[in-house]
XYZ file of C-alpha atoms in Angstrom:
555
model
C -119.067 -19.713 -15.626
C -118.991 -23.364 -14.441
C -117.723 -24.114 -11.017
C -114.055 -24.709 -10.459
C -114.524 -28.567 -9.803
C -116.667 -28.972 -12.822
C -113.996 -27.228 -14.974
C -111.349 -29.364 -13.461
C -113.369 -32.810 -13.850
C -114.231 -32.000 -17.412
C -110.604 -31.278 -18.315
C -108.805 -33.898 -20.483
C -105.667 -34.601 -18.472
C -102.699 -36.256 -20.046
C -100.663 -38.936 -18.246
C -98.084 -37.404 -15.891
C -95.141 -39.240 -17.659
C -96.129 -37.261 -20.949
C -96.045 -33.936 -18.949
C -92.695 -34.790 -17.528
C -91.099 -36.019 -20.818
C -91.882 -32.518 -22.458
C -89.628 -31.000 -19.808
C -86.801 -33.295 -20.140
C -87.700 -35.432 -17.055
C -86.853 -39.206 -17.584
C -89.821 -41.342 -16.616
C -87.374 -43.587 -14.725
C -86.967 -40.671 -12.225
C -90.695 -40.627 -11.476
C -92.858 -42.798 -9.041
C -96.544 -42.757 -10.175
C -99.180 -42.200 -7.786
C -101.952 -43.081 -10.283
C -102.027 -41.761 -13.883
C -101.939 -37.968 -13.165
C -99.584 -37.376 -10.260
C -96.171 -38.620 -9.391
C -93.364 -38.153 -6.855
C -89.776 -37.413 -8.128
C -87.188 -40.063 -7.434
C -84.304 -38.921 -5.107
C -81.778 -39.472 -7.908
C -83.214 -36.514 -9.817
C -81.629 -34.120 -7.903
C -78.027 -35.288 -8.583
C -78.889 -35.782 -12.237
C -79.728 -32.204 -12.735
C -77.278 -30.484 -10.312
C -74.940 -29.098 -13.020
C -77.690 -27.362 -14.891
C -77.948 -23.600 -14.751
C -80.839 -22.228 -12.730
C -83.692 -20.405 -14.498
C -85.366 -17.157 -13.249
C -87.321 -17.198 -10.050
C -90.619 -15.290 -9.906
C -92.496 -14.792 -6.714
C -96.221 -14.210 -6.776
C -97.865 -12.402 -3.866
C -100.848 -10.243 -3.187
C -102.469 -7.426 -1.054
C -104.180 -8.494 2.094
C -106.818 -11.095 1.582
C -110.543 -10.026 1.870
C -113.839 -11.801 1.384
C -113.890 -10.521 -2.112
C -110.867 -12.727 -3.095
C -107.554 -11.862 -4.630
C -106.633 -14.934 -6.825
C -102.887 -15.283 -6.012
C -102.764 -19.083 -6.651
C -104.854 -18.705 -9.745
C -102.525 -16.136 -10.996
C -99.413 -18.108 -10.391
C -100.904 -20.994 -12.388
C -102.240 -18.955 -15.118
C -99.022 -16.937 -15.513
C -97.091 -20.344 -15.771
C -99.502 -21.331 -18.485
C -99.241 -18.045 -20.357
C -95.386 -18.092 -20.226
C -95.467 -21.506 -21.947
C -97.932 -20.119 -24.452
C -95.620 -17.311 -25.637
C -92.645 -19.851 -25.993
C -91.012 -19.911 -22.593
C -90.283 -23.043 -20.683
C -92.073 -22.312 -17.372
C -92.770 -24.329 -14.245
C -95.173 -23.683 -11.407
C -94.197 -24.443 -7.877
C -97.107 -24.300 -5.361
C -98.046 -25.295 -1.888
C -100.249 -28.397 -0.726
C -103.693 -27.466 0.435
C -104.578 -28.162 4.078
C -107.859 -30.234 4.935
C -108.613 -27.646 7.671
C -109.510 -24.536 5.538
C -110.749 -26.966 2.685
C -113.461 -28.281 5.057
C -113.766 -24.860 6.752
C -114.083 -21.364 5.229
C -111.410 -20.784 2.736
C -111.841 -23.844 0.560
C -108.969 -25.507 -1.354
C -105.778 -24.069 -2.947
C -105.712 -25.681 -6.553
C -106.371 -22.357 -8.215
C -109.527 -21.266 -9.962
C -111.526 -21.093 -13.185
C -109.294 -22.171 -16.133
C -105.925 -21.830 -14.143
C -106.064 -24.792 -11.912
C -103.652 -27.762 -11.087
C -105.361 -31.071 -11.464
C -106.465 -33.632 -10.291
C -108.123 -31.011 -8.229
C -109.953 -33.340 -5.954
C -106.845 -35.282 -5.185
C -104.678 -32.261 -4.474
C -107.361 -30.582 -2.191
C -107.869 -33.875 -0.143
C -105.297 -36.541 0.724
C -103.064 -36.010 -2.440
C -99.914 -38.192 -1.854
C -100.241 -38.351 1.843
C -97.482 -35.899 2.797
C -99.385 -33.889 5.231
C -100.603 -37.062 6.911
C -97.105 -38.282 7.131
C -96.136 -35.132 8.877
C -98.972 -35.381 11.290
C -97.822 -38.808 12.147
C -94.153 -37.836 12.730
C -95.230 -34.868 14.772
C -97.513 -36.969 16.947
C -94.978 -39.809 17.338
C -92.576 -37.244 18.884
C -95.401 -36.033 21.190
C -96.236 -39.754 22.131
C -92.638 -40.487 22.839
C -92.330 -37.484 24.989
C -95.289 -38.325 27.270
C -94.147 -42.011 27.323
C -90.696 -40.907 28.460
C -92.334 -39.060 31.378
C -94.536 -41.905 32.195
C -91.571 -44.418 32.185
C -89.484 -42.609 34.880
C -88.508 -39.384 33.276
C -84.719 -39.977 33.152
C -84.292 -36.704 31.224
C -86.037 -34.859 34.104
C -88.422 -33.100 31.741
C -90.555 -30.517 33.547
C -94.199 -31.374 32.625
C -95.092 -27.730 33.131
C -92.477 -26.562 30.553
C -93.360 -28.943 27.746
C -93.526 -26.672 24.544
C -94.170 -29.235 21.855
C -97.931 -29.812 21.349
C -99.873 -32.234 19.245
C -100.995 -31.762 15.629
C -103.979 -32.380 13.321
C -104.630 -31.281 9.831
C -108.142 -29.945 10.502
C -109.776 -26.943 11.990
C -110.906 -27.830 15.565
C -111.132 -25.070 18.170
C -112.004 -27.708 20.884
C -108.397 -29.153 20.711
C -106.592 -25.926 21.373
C -106.240 -26.470 25.062
C -106.744 -30.037 26.645
C -105.550 -32.195 29.510
C -103.794 -35.423 28.593
C -103.087 -38.461 31.015
C -106.449 -38.545 32.725
C -107.409 -41.820 34.123
C -105.638 -44.336 36.231
C -101.924 -44.899 37.023
C -101.084 -46.498 33.629
C -102.634 -43.827 31.468
C -99.710 -41.458 31.673
C -98.738 -38.282 33.495
C -101.565 -35.644 33.673
C -100.535 -32.362 32.109
C -102.073 -29.639 30.085
C -101.471 -29.933 26.357
C -103.061 -28.848 23.090
C -103.169 -29.190 19.389
C -102.070 -27.000 16.502
C -103.005 -27.562 12.820
C -100.487 -29.599 10.992
C -99.496 -26.857 8.552
C -98.329 -24.752 11.537
C -96.217 -27.584 12.855
C -92.373 -27.311 12.874
C -92.361 -30.611 11.042
C -94.022 -28.880 8.172
C -91.454 -26.089 8.294
C -88.642 -28.610 8.440
C -89.829 -30.680 5.410
C -90.160 -27.378 3.452
C -86.797 -26.101 4.310
C -84.655 -29.273 4.294
C -81.990 -29.666 1.420
C -82.017 -33.448 1.554
C -82.688 -36.404 3.785
C -79.569 -36.172 6.122
C -80.416 -32.412 6.557
C -84.016 -33.234 7.452
C -82.893 -35.823 9.906
C -80.550 -33.315 11.675
C -83.266 -30.732 11.798
C -85.808 -33.180 13.233
C -83.210 -34.069 16.079
C -82.864 -30.436 16.830
C -86.599 -29.892 17.690
C -86.893 -28.369 21.267
C -89.696 -30.381 22.953
C -89.410 -28.648 26.351
C -87.218 -28.037 29.257
C -85.941 -29.952 32.147
C -86.122 -29.122 35.846
C -82.884 -27.060 35.552
C -84.447 -24.913 32.781
C -82.137 -26.621 30.093
C -83.775 -27.393 26.664
C -84.629 -30.984 25.880
C -84.278 -31.956 22.140
C -85.908 -34.539 19.974
C -82.652 -36.339 19.638
C -82.549 -36.745 23.488
C -85.576 -39.097 23.090
C -83.877 -40.776 20.184
C -87.021 -39.765 17.955
C -85.448 -38.534 14.920
C -84.662 -41.784 13.220
C -88.315 -42.977 13.363
C -89.602 -39.662 12.331
C -87.247 -39.612 9.249
C -88.606 -42.993 8.270
C -92.090 -41.639 8.413
C -91.185 -38.606 6.366
C -88.724 -39.830 3.753
C -91.349 -40.157 1.025
C -92.928 -36.820 2.028
C -89.677 -35.138 1.379
C -89.904 -35.873 -2.267
C -91.701 -33.338 -4.373
C -95.154 -34.054 -6.115
C -95.430 -33.461 -9.983
C -98.967 -32.622 -11.371
C -100.214 -30.643 -14.252
C -102.343 -27.601 -14.873
C -105.473 -27.583 -17.124
C -103.197 -26.680 -19.937
C -100.593 -29.556 -19.124
C -98.001 -27.111 -17.689
C -95.938 -28.972 -15.028
C -96.350 -27.932 -11.420
C -94.693 -29.094 -8.178
C -97.145 -29.079 -5.388
C -95.178 -29.753 -2.281
C -95.350 -28.528 1.406
C -98.100 -26.243 2.713
C -97.391 -24.079 5.695
C -99.777 -21.265 6.406
C -98.311 -17.773 6.101
C -100.224 -16.220 8.952
C -98.968 -18.672 11.512
C -95.986 -20.289 9.776
C -93.541 -19.413 6.994
C -96.039 -19.840 4.122
C -93.799 -21.168 1.344
C -93.614 -24.216 -0.725
C -90.504 -26.632 -0.132
C -87.049 -25.519 -1.057
C -86.431 -28.745 -2.831
C -89.446 -28.233 -5.340
C -88.505 -24.650 -5.958
C -84.739 -25.449 -6.579
C -85.661 -28.499 -8.749
C -88.111 -26.373 -10.903
C -85.356 -23.859 -11.472
C -83.157 -26.573 -12.886
C -85.850 -27.833 -15.175
C -87.164 -24.692 -16.601
C -86.470 -21.194 -17.836
C -88.807 -19.494 -15.348
C -90.135 -20.878 -12.184
C -93.226 -19.243 -10.869
C -93.938 -19.777 -7.115
C -96.184 -18.182 -4.546
C -96.215 -17.291 -1.056
C -99.199 -17.383 1.319
C -101.724 -14.560 2.102
C -100.729 -11.021 1.666
C -97.161 -9.728 0.921
C -96.807 -8.437 4.519
C -96.766 -12.122 5.566
C -95.951 -14.691 2.727
C -93.693 -12.587 0.750
C -91.785 -11.196 3.617
C -91.308 -14.710 4.911
C -90.348 -16.025 1.433
C -87.860 -13.263 1.136
C -86.443 -13.104 4.696
C -86.679 -16.725 5.638
C -86.803 -19.059 2.756
C -84.364 -17.174 0.474
C -82.009 -16.557 3.340
C -82.078 -20.270 4.353
C -81.871 -21.755 0.733
C -79.687 -19.232 -0.786
C -82.425 -18.249 -3.272
C -82.536 -15.018 -5.083
C -85.878 -13.867 -6.796
C -85.624 -12.122 -10.196
C -89.003 -10.441 -10.183
C -92.255 -10.218 -7.989
C -95.791 -10.184 -9.164
C -98.257 -8.421 -6.801
C -101.798 -9.554 -7.312
C -104.688 -7.070 -6.593
C -108.424 -6.881 -7.437
C -110.571 -3.982 -7.675
C -113.107 -5.630 -5.526
C -110.711 -6.281 -2.730
C -109.394 -2.557 -2.790
C -112.816 -1.211 -2.738
C -113.462 -3.359 0.467
C -110.295 -2.129 1.996
C -111.708 1.505 1.144
C -114.801 0.777 3.158
C -117.217 -0.439 0.523
C -119.670 -3.185 1.870
C -119.287 -6.575 0.562
C -122.772 -6.479 -0.934
C -121.820 -3.492 -3.052
C -118.448 -4.361 -4.537
C -119.874 -5.063 -8.069
C -120.895 -1.316 -8.295
C -118.569 1.239 -9.609
C -117.124 3.181 -6.661
C -114.159 5.201 -7.405
C -114.122 6.913 -4.037
C -113.945 3.576 -2.093
C -111.182 2.407 -4.698
C -109.301 5.623 -4.037
C -109.619 5.051 -0.196
C -108.519 1.431 -0.510
C -105.526 1.950 -2.868
C -103.265 2.645 -0.074
C -103.294 -0.996 0.905
C -101.769 -1.861 -2.535
C -99.508 1.115 -2.360
C -97.898 -0.031 1.014
C -97.322 -3.329 -0.402
C -95.611 -1.870 -3.358
C -93.433 0.294 -1.020
C -92.583 -2.831 1.042
C -91.570 -4.889 -1.877
C -89.307 -2.159 -3.161
C -87.324 -2.464 -0.038
C -85.973 -5.739 -1.307
C -84.531 -4.349 -4.600
C -86.522 -6.719 -6.946
C -88.516 -5.456 -10.024
C -92.198 -5.489 -9.481
C -95.237 -6.161 -11.700
C -98.680 -5.387 -10.368
C -101.180 -7.899 -11.829
C -104.884 -6.689 -11.572
C -106.957 -9.878 -11.389
C -109.876 -8.685 -13.549
C -113.594 -9.411 -12.769
C -116.420 -8.749 -15.162
C -117.891 -6.203 -12.793
C -114.790 -3.996 -13.024
C -115.391 -0.805 -14.978
C -112.989 0.908 -17.444
C -112.791 3.946 -15.110
C -111.704 1.699 -12.192
C -109.114 -0.149 -14.078
C -107.559 3.128 -15.535
C -107.389 4.510 -11.994
C -105.429 1.531 -10.568
C -103.130 1.374 -13.686
C -102.378 5.136 -13.422
C -101.598 4.951 -9.629
C -99.259 1.899 -10.220
C -97.396 3.411 -13.013
C -96.983 6.657 -11.059
C -95.160 4.581 -8.525
C -92.798 3.115 -11.102
C -94.439 -0.367 -11.289
C -95.076 -2.364 -14.468
C -98.781 -3.353 -14.744
C -100.958 -5.737 -16.503
C -104.486 -6.930 -16.523
C -104.874 -10.644 -15.683
C -107.676 -12.686 -17.223
C -106.339 -16.031 -16.222
C -109.414 -17.050 -14.181
C -111.835 -16.824 -17.238
C -109.431 -17.561 -20.145
C -106.504 -19.659 -18.661
C -103.026 -19.072 -20.133
C -104.488 -17.083 -23.053
C -105.878 -14.560 -20.483
C -102.362 -14.112 -18.904
C -100.292 -13.280 -22.099
C -100.196 -9.586 -21.304
C -99.008 -10.212 -17.825
C -96.468 -12.785 -19.057
C -95.048 -10.078 -21.418
C -94.842 -7.433 -18.786
C -92.959 -10.033 -16.558
C -90.459 -10.733 -19.237
C -89.716 -7.075 -19.509
C -89.288 -6.842 -15.719
C -86.958 -9.880 -15.872
C -84.609 -7.931 -18.098
C -84.133 -5.274 -15.414
C -81.451 -5.685 -12.834
C -82.370 -7.165 -9.522
C -80.350 -6.109 -6.449
C -81.981 -8.476 -3.887
C -81.331 -7.675 -0.209
C -82.903 -8.738 3.064
C -84.844 -6.462 5.295
C -82.533 -7.252 8.246
C -79.121 -8.773 8.935
C -78.465 -12.141 10.533
C -76.432 -10.540 13.346
C -79.143 -8.081 14.262
C -80.843 -8.764 17.725
C -83.978 -10.750 17.609
C -85.972 -7.874 19.127
C -84.590 -5.610 16.344
C -85.524 -8.071 13.641
C -89.101 -8.283 15.006
C -89.318 -4.419 15.077
C -87.932 -4.104 11.505
C -90.787 -6.305 10.046
C -93.400 -4.620 12.346
C -92.329 -1.079 11.518
C -91.131 -1.240 8.007
C -93.532 -3.823 6.576
C -96.606 -3.535 8.730
C -96.254 0.250 9.219
C -96.494 -0.093 13.109
C -95.639 2.983 15.283
C -94.436 0.852 18.235
C -93.752 -2.911 19.199
C -94.590 -4.033 22.579
C -93.269 -7.284 24.021
C -95.218 -9.018 26.787
C -93.062 -10.261 29.659
C -93.489 -13.805 28.518
C -92.285 -12.914 25.053
C -89.339 -10.938 26.376
C -88.331 -13.894 28.780
C -88.487 -16.316 25.763
C -86.419 -13.861 23.563
C -83.647 -13.702 26.244
C -83.648 -17.492 26.576
C -83.205 -17.701 22.753
C -80.217 -15.361 23.059
C -78.750 -17.401 25.763
C -79.049 -20.564 23.593
C -77.138 -18.911 20.882
C -80.040 -18.583 18.538
C -79.843 -14.804 17.913
C -78.824 -15.251 14.350
C -82.143 -16.860 13.419
C -84.661 -15.031 11.168
C -88.046 -14.221 12.723
C -91.442 -15.632 11.702
C -94.207 -13.379 12.923
C -97.649 -14.998 13.208
C -100.487 -12.458 12.884
C -103.767 -11.910 11.233
C -103.816 -12.007 7.478
C -106.557 -9.443 6.979
C -104.775 -6.320 8.098
C -101.278 -4.960 7.941
C -101.603 -4.466 11.681
C -102.230 -7.205 14.287
C -105.961 -6.249 14.458
C -108.074 -7.852 11.593
C -110.626 -5.024 11.739
C -108.115 -2.351 10.622
C -108.304 -2.407 6.897
C -106.581 -0.323 4.183
C -103.296 1.177 5.417
C -103.538 1.664 9.103
C -100.903 3.944 10.953
C -100.122 4.812 14.408
C -100.799 1.347 15.743
C -98.948 -0.857 18.114
C -98.065 -4.522 17.488
C -98.026 -6.649 20.569
C -95.868 -9.649 20.622
C -97.488 -11.766 23.302
C -95.365 -15.073 23.032
C -92.214 -16.524 21.394
C -91.688 -19.970 20.150
C -88.379 -21.419 19.236
C -88.348 -23.586 15.947
C -84.837 -24.807 16.503
C -85.157 -27.527 13.840
C -86.583 -25.262 11.239
C -84.126 -22.653 12.180
C -86.323 -19.593 12.965
C -88.127 -17.874 15.908
C -91.884 -17.617 15.779
C -93.334 -14.388 17.246
C -96.863 -14.512 18.062
C -98.751 -11.133 17.359
C -102.233 -10.325 18.642
C -104.762 -12.982 18.966
C -103.669 -15.143 16.186
C -104.410 -18.887 16.862
C -102.280 -21.831 15.715
C -105.419 -23.945 15.709
C -108.096 -22.463 13.603
C -111.855 -23.246 14.221
C -114.704 -24.135 11.761
C -117.209 -21.353 10.766
C -120.884 -21.528 11.567
C -121.586 -23.160 8.199
C -118.413 -25.083 7.348
C -117.652 -25.889 3.589
C -117.716 -29.613 4.620
C -121.478 -29.401 4.654
C -121.712 -29.062 0.815
C -118.972 -31.537 0.021
C -120.457 -34.934 -1.264
C -119.730 -37.930 -3.313
C -122.331 -39.453 -5.782
C -122.951 -43.075 -6.531
C -120.146 -43.218 -9.058
C -117.511 -41.883 -6.596
C -117.566 -38.369 -8.077
C -116.731 -35.604 -5.491
C -118.846 -32.507 -5.588
C -118.775 -29.271 -3.522
C -115.067 -28.584 -3.453
C -113.941 -25.094 -4.280
């Protein structure tokens, strides 16, 4: 089969205005970024506000493995398939980050014959949203250090600055740095560091804001550190929120692109689910619901991370209610979870499959806690055997789940028709959506609820620093905030080596960060880093441009 980038480049795209018109979007409500991508005009939101919402479908997955799961590919392929069987469906996806694109994971535009295009643009600079977020983030960091240098009227404690700098790249050397070295005019010397932009509170704010005034308010609420009396200092104390809003006003508008089959897709916002809340923007999702019968959206990494945060943070904050959930799995990934070596995943191995199935089983059990119908989508590979497929289908049906094979990677929308039909059956079932924990529960209890009920932990331990920060959050009146746990994506536990369905383990919360503007509390579990590093052989080594400007090597 051809590489993803070749399939994307050979695709005959249609002008984005044609895609929009088929879904009743007036071309006057779009601002073109070339022929094949556009931002929506702000007035579109008021023009559709009285329309009824369509159905909302979340696509999530088992824990990711080197074998691949295909969550974004399934999301795109399912939206294509729904349109093929006569439903008006829209996809709502996250924007890729340059860090993993140049690192190990690659891009996030789907794969095979279920991609969003133009693939190269989407995976690289796109419409500049993430660059704008990086600039707004670092403007606030610069104004903070400038304030300290210019006399520090707010009495900011340099040792208690909590707002770090940001860059949309994997660069471990920037995790811990010292700023202000040099002479007297070079600023105050203090320890600092960088996080990747997709983990920034700015990203979360853009994704959770309802409109421009809401974003401006949230930007002003960011806690940048504490003064010498231990009181929080906010972005608005530096008078930074206005300029930050000016940098972000275009980034707040969703981006419209198309799939290989000309299905419309909003690609907007891109927080990681292992270190952030992992969902595309509220504005893109809500707008898609007004423009379609069915909106298919995704949440990052496995259901223990992305789905939990979509359901407990995004839906809670935005007033959204999912009508069905599609849970993606692959036979190869389940065999890997069952102990099969990566080199042997193409071989039939029912014993390893049985040993790995508990990972899928746990995700099914978790999603049932939310009261929403579930369809398991088995992303098919040519190496899968009939016996292996029958085993997984039988196990899923024993658990009361609808089940379908997905061939969207190989066949696009045509290969997703069975999944689309199973989804339509699930959408006819009643959904009784409920959150995992209540707003009024103490923050520690919210963290324990996620760790014990979703991860399966036997115990949760809070490091002294984390306990102190949680107490501070309570004193600041933030106990009603939801929690966003940052942990490894590779395991249900906080240890990436514990595959399958581990039990009896302890989750250690080593630190707490208050995302006051975004409106949630971040709990750091295990050794998770908010600034990833590049692998020994980064993907960037294989990315190139030929003499005609054609990009190669992206995946």
